[in-house]
Short mmCIF file of C-alpha atoms in Angstrom, two decimals:
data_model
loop_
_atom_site.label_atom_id
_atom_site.label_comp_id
_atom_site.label_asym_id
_atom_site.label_seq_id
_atom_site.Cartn_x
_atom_site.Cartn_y
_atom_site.Cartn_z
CA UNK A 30 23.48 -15.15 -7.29
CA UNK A 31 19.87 -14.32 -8.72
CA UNK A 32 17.20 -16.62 -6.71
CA UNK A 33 13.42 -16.82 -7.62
CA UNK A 34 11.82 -14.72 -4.97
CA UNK A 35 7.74 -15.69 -3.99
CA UNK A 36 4.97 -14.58 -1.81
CA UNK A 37 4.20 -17.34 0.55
CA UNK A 38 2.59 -14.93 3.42
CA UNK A 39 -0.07 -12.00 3.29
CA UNK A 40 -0.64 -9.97 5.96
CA UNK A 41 -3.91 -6.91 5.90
CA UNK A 42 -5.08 -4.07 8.14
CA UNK A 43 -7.41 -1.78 6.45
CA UNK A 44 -10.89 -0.26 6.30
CA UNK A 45 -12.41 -3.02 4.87
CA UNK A 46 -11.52 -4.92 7.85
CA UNK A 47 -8.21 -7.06 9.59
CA UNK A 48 -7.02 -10.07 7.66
CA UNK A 49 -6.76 -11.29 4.03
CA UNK A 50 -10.27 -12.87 3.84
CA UNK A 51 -12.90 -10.26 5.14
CA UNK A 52 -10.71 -7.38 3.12
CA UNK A 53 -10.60 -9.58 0.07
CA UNK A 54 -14.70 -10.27 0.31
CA UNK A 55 -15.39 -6.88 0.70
CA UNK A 56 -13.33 -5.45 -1.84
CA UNK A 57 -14.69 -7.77 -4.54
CA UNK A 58 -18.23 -7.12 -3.79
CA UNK A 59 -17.57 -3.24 -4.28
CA UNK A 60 -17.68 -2.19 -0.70
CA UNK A 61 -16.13 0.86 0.88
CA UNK A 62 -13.97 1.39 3.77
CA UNK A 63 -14.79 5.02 4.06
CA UNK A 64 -16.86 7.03 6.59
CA UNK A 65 -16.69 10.16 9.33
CA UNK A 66 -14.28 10.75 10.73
CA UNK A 67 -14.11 9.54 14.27
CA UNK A 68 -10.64 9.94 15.23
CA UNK A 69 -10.68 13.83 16.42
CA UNK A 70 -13.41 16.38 16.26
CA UNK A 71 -13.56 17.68 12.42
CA UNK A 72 -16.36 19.38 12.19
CA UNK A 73 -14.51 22.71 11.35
CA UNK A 74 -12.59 20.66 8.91
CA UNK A 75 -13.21 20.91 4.84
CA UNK A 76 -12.27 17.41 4.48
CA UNK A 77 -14.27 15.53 7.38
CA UNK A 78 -14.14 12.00 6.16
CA UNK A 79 -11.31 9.44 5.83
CA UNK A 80 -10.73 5.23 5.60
CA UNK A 81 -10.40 4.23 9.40
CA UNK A 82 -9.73 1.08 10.44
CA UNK A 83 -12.85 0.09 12.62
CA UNK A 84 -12.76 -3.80 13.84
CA UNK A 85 -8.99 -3.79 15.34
CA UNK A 86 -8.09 -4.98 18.92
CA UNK A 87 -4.37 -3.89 19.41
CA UNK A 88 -4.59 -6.46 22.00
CA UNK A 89 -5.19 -9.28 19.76
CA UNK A 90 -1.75 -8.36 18.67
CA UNK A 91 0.62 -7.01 21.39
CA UNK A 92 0.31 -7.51 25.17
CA UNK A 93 -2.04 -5.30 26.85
CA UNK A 94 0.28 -2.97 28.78
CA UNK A 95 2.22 -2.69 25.24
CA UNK A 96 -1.14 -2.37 23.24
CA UNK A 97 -2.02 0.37 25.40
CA UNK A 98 1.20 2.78 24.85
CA UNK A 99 2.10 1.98 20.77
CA UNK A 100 0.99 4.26 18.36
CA UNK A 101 -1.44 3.05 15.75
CA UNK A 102 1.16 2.70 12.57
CA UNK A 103 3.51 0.36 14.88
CA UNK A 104 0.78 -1.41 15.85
CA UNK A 105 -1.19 -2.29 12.31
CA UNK A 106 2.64 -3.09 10.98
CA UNK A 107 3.32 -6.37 13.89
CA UNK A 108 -0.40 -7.23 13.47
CA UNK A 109 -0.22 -7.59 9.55
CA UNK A 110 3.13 -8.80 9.79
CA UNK A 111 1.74 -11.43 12.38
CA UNK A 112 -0.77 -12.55 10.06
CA UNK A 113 1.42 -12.52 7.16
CA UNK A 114 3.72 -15.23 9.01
CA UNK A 115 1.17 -17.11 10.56
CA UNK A 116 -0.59 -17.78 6.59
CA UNK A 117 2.99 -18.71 5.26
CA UNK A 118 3.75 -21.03 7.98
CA UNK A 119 7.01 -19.85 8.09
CA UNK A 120 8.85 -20.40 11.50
CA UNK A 121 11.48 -17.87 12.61
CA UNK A 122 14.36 -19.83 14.99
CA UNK A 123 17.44 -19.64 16.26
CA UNK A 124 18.64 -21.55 13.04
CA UNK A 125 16.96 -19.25 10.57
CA UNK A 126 16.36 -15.47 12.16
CA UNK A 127 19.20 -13.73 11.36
CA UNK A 128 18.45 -14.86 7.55
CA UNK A 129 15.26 -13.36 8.03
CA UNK A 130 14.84 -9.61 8.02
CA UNK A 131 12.32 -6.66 7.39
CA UNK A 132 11.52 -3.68 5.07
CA UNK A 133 8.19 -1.64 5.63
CA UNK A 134 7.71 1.89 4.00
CA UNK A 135 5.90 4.82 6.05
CA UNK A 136 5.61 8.29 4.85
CA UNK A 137 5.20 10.02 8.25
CA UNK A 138 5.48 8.24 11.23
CA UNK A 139 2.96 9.26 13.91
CA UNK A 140 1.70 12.77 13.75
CA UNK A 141 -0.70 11.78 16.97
CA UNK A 142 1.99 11.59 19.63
CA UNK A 143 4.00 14.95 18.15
CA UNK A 144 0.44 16.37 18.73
CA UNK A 145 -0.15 15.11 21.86
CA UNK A 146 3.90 16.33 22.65
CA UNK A 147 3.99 19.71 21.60
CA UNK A 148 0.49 20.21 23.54
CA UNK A 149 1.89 18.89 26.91
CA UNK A 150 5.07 21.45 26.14
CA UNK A 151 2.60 24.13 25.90
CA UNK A 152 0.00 23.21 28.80
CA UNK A 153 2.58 21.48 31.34
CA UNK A 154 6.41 22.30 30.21
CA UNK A 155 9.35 20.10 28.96
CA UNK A 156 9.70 17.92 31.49
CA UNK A 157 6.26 16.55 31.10
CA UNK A 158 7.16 14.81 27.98
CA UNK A 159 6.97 11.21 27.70
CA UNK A 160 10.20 9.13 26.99
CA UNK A 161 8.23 6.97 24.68
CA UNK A 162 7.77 10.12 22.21
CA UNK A 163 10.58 9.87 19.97
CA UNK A 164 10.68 6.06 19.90
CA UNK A 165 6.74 6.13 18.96
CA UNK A 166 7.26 8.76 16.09
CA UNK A 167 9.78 7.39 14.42
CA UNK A 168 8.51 5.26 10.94
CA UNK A 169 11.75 2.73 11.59
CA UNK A 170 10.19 1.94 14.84
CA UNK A 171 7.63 -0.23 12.65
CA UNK A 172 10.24 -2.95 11.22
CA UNK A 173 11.96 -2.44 14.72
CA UNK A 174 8.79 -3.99 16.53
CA UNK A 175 8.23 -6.80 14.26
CA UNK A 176 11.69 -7.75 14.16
CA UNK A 177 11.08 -7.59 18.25
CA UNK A 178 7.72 -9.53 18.27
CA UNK A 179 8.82 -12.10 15.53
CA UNK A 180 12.57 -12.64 16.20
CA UNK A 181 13.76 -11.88 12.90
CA UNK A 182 17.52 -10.81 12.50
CA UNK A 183 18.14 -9.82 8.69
CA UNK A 184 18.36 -7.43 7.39
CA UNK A 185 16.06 -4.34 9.09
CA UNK A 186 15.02 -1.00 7.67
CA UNK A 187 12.81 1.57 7.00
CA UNK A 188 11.89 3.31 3.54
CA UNK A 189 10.40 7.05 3.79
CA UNK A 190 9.89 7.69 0.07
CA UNK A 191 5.79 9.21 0.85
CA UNK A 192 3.25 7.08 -0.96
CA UNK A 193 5.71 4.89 -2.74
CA UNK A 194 7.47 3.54 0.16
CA UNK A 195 5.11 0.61 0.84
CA UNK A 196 5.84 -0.65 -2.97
CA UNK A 197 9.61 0.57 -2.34
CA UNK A 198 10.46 -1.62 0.38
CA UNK A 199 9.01 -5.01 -1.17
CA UNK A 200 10.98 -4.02 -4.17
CA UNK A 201 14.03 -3.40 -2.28
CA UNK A 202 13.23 -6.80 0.09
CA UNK A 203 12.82 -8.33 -3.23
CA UNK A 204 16.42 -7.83 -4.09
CA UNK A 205 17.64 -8.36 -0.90
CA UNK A 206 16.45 -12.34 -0.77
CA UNK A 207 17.43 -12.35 -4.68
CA UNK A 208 20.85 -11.60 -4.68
CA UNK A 209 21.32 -13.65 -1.34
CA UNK A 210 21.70 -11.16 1.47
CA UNK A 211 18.80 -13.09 2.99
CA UNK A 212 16.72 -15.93 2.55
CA UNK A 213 13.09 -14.18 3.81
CA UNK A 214 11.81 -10.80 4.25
CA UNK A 215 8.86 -9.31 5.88
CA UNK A 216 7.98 -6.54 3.86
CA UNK A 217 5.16 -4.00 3.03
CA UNK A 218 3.89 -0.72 4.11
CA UNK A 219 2.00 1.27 6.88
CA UNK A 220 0.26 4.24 7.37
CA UNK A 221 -1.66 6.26 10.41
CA UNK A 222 -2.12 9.75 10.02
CA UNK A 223 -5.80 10.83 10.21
CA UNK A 224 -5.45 13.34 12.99
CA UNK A 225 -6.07 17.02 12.11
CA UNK A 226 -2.53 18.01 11.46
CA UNK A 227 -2.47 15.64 8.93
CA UNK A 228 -5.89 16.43 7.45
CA UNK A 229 -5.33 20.24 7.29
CA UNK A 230 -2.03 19.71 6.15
CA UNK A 231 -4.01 18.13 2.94
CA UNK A 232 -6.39 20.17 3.06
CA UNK A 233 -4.01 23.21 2.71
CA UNK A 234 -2.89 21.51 -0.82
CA UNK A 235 -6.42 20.83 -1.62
CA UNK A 236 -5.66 17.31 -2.42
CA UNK A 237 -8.29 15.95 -0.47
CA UNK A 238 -11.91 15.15 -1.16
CA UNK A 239 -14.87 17.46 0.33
CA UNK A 240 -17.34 14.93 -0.75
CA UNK A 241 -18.51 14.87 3.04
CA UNK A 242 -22.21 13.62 2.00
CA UNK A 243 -21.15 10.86 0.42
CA UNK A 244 -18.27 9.35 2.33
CA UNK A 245 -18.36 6.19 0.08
CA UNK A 246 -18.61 7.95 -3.11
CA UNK A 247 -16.08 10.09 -2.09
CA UNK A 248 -12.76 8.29 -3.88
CA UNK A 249 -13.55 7.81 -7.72
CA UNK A 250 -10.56 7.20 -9.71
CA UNK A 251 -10.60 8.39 -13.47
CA UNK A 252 -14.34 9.70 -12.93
CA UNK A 253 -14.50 13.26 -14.15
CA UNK A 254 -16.21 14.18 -10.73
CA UNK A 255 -13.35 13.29 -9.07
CA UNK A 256 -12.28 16.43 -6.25
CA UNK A 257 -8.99 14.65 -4.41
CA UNK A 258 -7.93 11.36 -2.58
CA UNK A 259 -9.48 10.23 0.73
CA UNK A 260 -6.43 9.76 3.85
CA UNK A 261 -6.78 5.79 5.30
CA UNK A 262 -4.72 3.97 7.18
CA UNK A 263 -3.69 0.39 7.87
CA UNK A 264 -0.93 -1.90 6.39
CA UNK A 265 -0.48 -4.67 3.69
CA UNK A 266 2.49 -7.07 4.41
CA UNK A 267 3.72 -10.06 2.53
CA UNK A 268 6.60 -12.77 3.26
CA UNK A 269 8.74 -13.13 0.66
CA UNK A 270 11.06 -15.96 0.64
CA UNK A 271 13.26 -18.07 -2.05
CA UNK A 272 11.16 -20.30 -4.69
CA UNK A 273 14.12 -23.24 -3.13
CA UNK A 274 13.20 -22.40 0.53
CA UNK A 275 9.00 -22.10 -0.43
CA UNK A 276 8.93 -25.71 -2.60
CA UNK A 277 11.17 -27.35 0.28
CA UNK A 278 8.71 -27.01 3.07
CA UNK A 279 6.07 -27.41 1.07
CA UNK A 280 4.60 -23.30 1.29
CA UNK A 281 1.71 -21.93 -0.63
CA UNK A 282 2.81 -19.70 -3.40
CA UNK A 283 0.79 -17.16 -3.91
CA UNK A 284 2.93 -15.06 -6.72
CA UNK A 285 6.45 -14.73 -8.25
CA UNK A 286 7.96 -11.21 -8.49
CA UNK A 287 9.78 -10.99 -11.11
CA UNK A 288 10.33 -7.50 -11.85
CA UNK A 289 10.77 -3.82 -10.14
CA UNK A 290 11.28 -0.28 -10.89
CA UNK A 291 12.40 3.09 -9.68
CA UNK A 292 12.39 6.49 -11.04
CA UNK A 293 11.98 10.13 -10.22
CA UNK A 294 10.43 12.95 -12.13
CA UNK A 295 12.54 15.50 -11.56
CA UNK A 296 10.09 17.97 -12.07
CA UNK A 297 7.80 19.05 -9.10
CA UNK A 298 7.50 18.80 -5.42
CA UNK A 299 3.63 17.22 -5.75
CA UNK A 300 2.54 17.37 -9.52
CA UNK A 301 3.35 14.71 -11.35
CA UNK A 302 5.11 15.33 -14.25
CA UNK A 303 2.81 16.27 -16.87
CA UNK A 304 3.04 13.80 -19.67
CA UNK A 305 3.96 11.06 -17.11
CA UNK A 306 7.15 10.87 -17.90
CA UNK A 307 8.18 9.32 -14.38
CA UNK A 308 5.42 7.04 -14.24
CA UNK A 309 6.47 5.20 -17.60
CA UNK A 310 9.77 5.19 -16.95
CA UNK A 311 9.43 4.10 -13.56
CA UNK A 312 6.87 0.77 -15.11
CA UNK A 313 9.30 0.31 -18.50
CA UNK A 314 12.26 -0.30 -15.42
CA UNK A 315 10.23 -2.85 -13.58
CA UNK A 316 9.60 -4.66 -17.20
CA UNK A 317 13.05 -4.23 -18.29
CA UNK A 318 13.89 -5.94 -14.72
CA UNK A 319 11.77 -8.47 -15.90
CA UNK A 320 12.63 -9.43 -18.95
CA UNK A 321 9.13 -9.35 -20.49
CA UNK A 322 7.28 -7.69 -23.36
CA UNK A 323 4.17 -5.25 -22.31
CA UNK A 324 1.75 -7.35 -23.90
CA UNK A 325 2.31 -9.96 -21.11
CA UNK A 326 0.90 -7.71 -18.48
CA UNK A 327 -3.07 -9.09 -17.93
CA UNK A 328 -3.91 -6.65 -15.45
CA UNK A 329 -2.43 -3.24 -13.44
CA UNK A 330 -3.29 -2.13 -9.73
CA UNK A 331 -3.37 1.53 -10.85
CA UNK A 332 -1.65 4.40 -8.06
CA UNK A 333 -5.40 6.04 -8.76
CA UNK A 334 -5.35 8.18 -6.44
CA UNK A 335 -8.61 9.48 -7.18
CA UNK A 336 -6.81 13.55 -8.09
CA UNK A 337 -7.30 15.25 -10.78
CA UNK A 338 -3.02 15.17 -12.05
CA UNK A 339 -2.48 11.80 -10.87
CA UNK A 340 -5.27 9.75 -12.67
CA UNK A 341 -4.82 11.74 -15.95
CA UNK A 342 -1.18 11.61 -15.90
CA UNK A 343 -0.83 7.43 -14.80
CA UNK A 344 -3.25 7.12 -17.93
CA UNK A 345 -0.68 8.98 -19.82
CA UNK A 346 2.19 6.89 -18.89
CA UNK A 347 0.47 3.32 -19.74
CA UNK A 348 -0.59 4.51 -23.09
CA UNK A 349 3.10 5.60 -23.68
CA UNK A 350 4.86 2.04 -22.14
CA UNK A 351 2.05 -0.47 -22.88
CA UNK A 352 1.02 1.32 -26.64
CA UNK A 353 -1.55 -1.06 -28.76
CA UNK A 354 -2.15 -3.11 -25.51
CA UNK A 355 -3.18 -0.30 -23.35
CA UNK A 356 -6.85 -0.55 -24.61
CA UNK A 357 -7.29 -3.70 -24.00
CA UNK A 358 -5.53 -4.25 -20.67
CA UNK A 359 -7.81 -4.04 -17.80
CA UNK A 360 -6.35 -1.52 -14.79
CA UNK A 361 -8.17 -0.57 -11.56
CA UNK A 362 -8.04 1.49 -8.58
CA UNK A 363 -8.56 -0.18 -5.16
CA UNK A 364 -7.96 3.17 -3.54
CA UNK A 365 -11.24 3.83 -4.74
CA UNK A 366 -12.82 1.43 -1.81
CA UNK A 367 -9.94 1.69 0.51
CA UNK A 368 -8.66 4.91 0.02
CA UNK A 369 -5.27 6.37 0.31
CA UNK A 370 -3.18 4.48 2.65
CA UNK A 371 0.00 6.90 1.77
CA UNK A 372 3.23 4.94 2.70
CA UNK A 373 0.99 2.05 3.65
CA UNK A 374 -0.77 1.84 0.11
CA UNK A 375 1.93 -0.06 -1.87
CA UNK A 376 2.18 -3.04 1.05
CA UNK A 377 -1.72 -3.54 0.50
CA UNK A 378 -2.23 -3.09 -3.30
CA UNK A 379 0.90 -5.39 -3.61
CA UNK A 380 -1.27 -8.03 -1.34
CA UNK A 381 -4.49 -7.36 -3.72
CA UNK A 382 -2.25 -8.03 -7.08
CA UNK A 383 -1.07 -11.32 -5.34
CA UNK A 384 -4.73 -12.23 -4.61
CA UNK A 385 -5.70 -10.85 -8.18
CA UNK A 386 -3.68 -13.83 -9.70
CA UNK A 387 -4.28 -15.89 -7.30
CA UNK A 388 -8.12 -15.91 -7.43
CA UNK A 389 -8.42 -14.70 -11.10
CA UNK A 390 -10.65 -12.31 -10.18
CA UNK A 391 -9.89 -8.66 -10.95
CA UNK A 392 -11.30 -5.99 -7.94
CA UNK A 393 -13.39 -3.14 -9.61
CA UNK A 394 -12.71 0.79 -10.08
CA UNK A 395 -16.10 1.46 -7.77
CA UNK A 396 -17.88 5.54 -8.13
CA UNK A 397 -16.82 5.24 -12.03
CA UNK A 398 -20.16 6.38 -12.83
CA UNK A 399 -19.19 9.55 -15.41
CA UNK A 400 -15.79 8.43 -17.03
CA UNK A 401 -12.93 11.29 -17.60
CA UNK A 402 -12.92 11.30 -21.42
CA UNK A 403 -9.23 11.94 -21.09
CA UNK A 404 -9.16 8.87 -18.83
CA UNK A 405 -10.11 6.45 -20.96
CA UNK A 406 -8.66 3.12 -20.66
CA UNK A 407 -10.64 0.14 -19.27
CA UNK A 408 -10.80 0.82 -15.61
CA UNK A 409 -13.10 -2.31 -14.54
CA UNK A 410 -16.14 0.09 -13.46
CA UNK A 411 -17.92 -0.69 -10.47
CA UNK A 412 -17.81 -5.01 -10.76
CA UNK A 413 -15.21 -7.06 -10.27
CA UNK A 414 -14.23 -8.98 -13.24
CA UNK A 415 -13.13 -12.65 -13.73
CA UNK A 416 -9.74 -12.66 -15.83
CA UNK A 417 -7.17 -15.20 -16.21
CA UNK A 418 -4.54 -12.84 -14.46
CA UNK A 419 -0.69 -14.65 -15.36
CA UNK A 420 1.35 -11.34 -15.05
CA UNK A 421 0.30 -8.19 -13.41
CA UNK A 422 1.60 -4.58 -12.68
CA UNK A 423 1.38 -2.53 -9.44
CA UNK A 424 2.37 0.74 -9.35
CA UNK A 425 2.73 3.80 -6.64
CA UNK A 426 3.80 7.05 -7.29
CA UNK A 427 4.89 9.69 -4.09
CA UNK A 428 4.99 13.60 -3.64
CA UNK A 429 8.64 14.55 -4.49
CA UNK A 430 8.34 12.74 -7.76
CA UNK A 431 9.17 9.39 -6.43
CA UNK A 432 7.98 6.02 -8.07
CA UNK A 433 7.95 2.45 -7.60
CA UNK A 434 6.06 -0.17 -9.76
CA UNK A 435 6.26 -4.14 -9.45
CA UNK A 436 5.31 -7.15 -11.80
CA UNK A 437 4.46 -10.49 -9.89
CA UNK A 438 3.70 -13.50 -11.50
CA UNK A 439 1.68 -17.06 -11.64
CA UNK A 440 4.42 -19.32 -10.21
CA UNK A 441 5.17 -21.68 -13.05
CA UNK A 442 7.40 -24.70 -12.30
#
């Protein structure tokens, strides 16, 4: 049983603000999320900057007493999975919830409350340690909650696979509504780690940007200034459901997907493999699951990360799968306003392709000021474009050589 599988819901938590519309604005005009970090004291920090989500009332989301004691990741994953329902209208009941289910992808959980933990061990002793810790750390406590708050039954789990997983688990809800094993899915990604164990764990690797100045210049994908990816957080949900299910009750479309793909690189535990061998694999799989030629891709929400491997090395890999077309086909780097959302980055790029062909306007590649001449593909620098997107490409790409890419589409009757 293969079933058409569309977006009828999006769901958005970010720095550029909560909910599709103020994101979407922001992101078009070229704004960015990024700014001091507020969250702990960094000042002995290299990196002291990051994407925070500032406007967000846990409240609005999650009864107060509730709101109070959830960790942020389990709390942006119900609120963008709220919205996501509430925009696709779709109603979860005793008739329909256990053919409803949920995916979401987080890399690591909540370093905050092992913080917090291991300092009460040290200060007050063992016995001082909450009983909420270990459910509040764990990343499957995100679809747990929203399947909770939102009385869906399906299907239910959590994907760990570092900054793929967001892209992993609508690719793997994707195939779960296809082949029949449900007839909706809540799926995206989520991400809250800006807390110093997580920014000198970065740091450490020197994958992060020490562009403290210049907060918002800080992430520039494919510019040859470029000195490391800036940590966000937030989450990017959509509803997926069957085209059958969508058309009957009269739902929105927003996109088809029609494709996804998986690899690994087998080659390093955070370089990407050098050629990008991984990467084109990993985006020939997802066209392959398709059943489309290259030249049919309009436009790709690049993994530009904003490092010096990744950028250099996803430019590799669309050369070597898209060939002739690669010149022509326009590719940016949202990370480059939102920054890195890690595990939650796939949920919300896969929201901004969706609104990419849905709005026909392509979001631009902003602090491209001094192009990479190795990087040198048409990155839509600094202004949004309008393009006629039909099909486009998203792709994410994780530490341990993991990598996910996914093709949505116009829905055509």
């Amino acid at each position: 049983m293969d079933r058409r599988v569309v977006i009828t819901g999006l769901g958005l938590v970010t720095p550029l603000g909560t909910g599709v519309e103020k994101t979407w604005a922001a992101l078009c005009a070229g704004k960015s999320g990024i700014g001091e970090i507020t969250r702990f004291d960094a000042s002995d920090f290299d990196t002291k900057i990051a994407g925070e989500v500032k406007d967000f009332n846990a409240e609005d989301f999650l009864p107060r007493k509730e709101a109070r004691r959830t960790e942020y990741f389990i709390v942006y994953a119900v609120a963008a999975s709220r919205l996501a329902l509430e925009d696709s209208g779709l109603k979860i009941d005793a008739s329909t919830s256990d053919r409803v289910g949920v995916i979401t992808g987080c890399g690591l959980g909540s370093l905050g409350m092992l913080e917090k933990t291991i300092s009460v061990i040290s200060s007050k002793g063992p016995k001082r340690v909450s009983p909420f810790f270990i459910p509040m750390i764990i990343g499957n406590m995100a679809p747990g909650m929203i399947s909770i708050h939102l009385g869906a039954k399906g299907p239910n789990s959590s994907i760990a696979t570092a900054c793929a997983a967001g892209t992993h688990a609508i690719g793997e809800a994707y195939r779960i509504v296809k082949l029949g094993a449900a007839d909706a899915m809540i799926a995206g990604g989520v991400e809250s780690v800006i807390t110093a164990t997580g920014i000198a764990g970065f740091n450490s690797m020197k994958a992060l940007s020490t562009r403290n100045d210049e907060p918002q210049k800080a992430s520039r994908p494919f510019d040859r200034d470029r000195d490391g990816f800036v940590v966000a957080e937030g989450s990017g949900i959509v509803i997926l459901e069957t085209l059958e299910s969508a058309v009957e009750r009269g739902a929105h479309i927003y996109a088809e997907i029609v494709g996804y793909g998986m690899s690994g690189d087998a080659y390093h535990m955070t370089a990407p493999h050098p050629e990008g061998d991984g990467a084109a694999r990993c985006m020939a799989a997802a066209l392959k699951d398709a059943n489309i030629s290259y030249k049919k891709i309009d436009y790709i929400n690049a993994h530009g990360t904003s490092t010096k491997l990744n950028d250099l090395y996803e430019t590799k890999a669309i050369k070597t799968v898209f060939k002739d077309h690669a010149k022509a086909l326009p590719i940016s780097s949202t990370k480059s306003m939102t920054g890195h959302l890690l595990g939650g980055a796939g949920g919300v790029e896969t929201v901004f392709t969706a609104l990419t062909i849905e709005n026909g306007i392509i979001p631009p590649t902003i602090n491209l000021d001094n192009p990479d001449d190795e990087c040198d593909l048409d990155y839509v620098p600094n202004i949004a474009r309008k393009a006629d997107v039909r099909v486009a490409m998203t792709n994410s790409f994780g530490f341990g050589g993991t990598n996910g890419s996914l093709i949505l589409s116009q829905y055509e009757h």
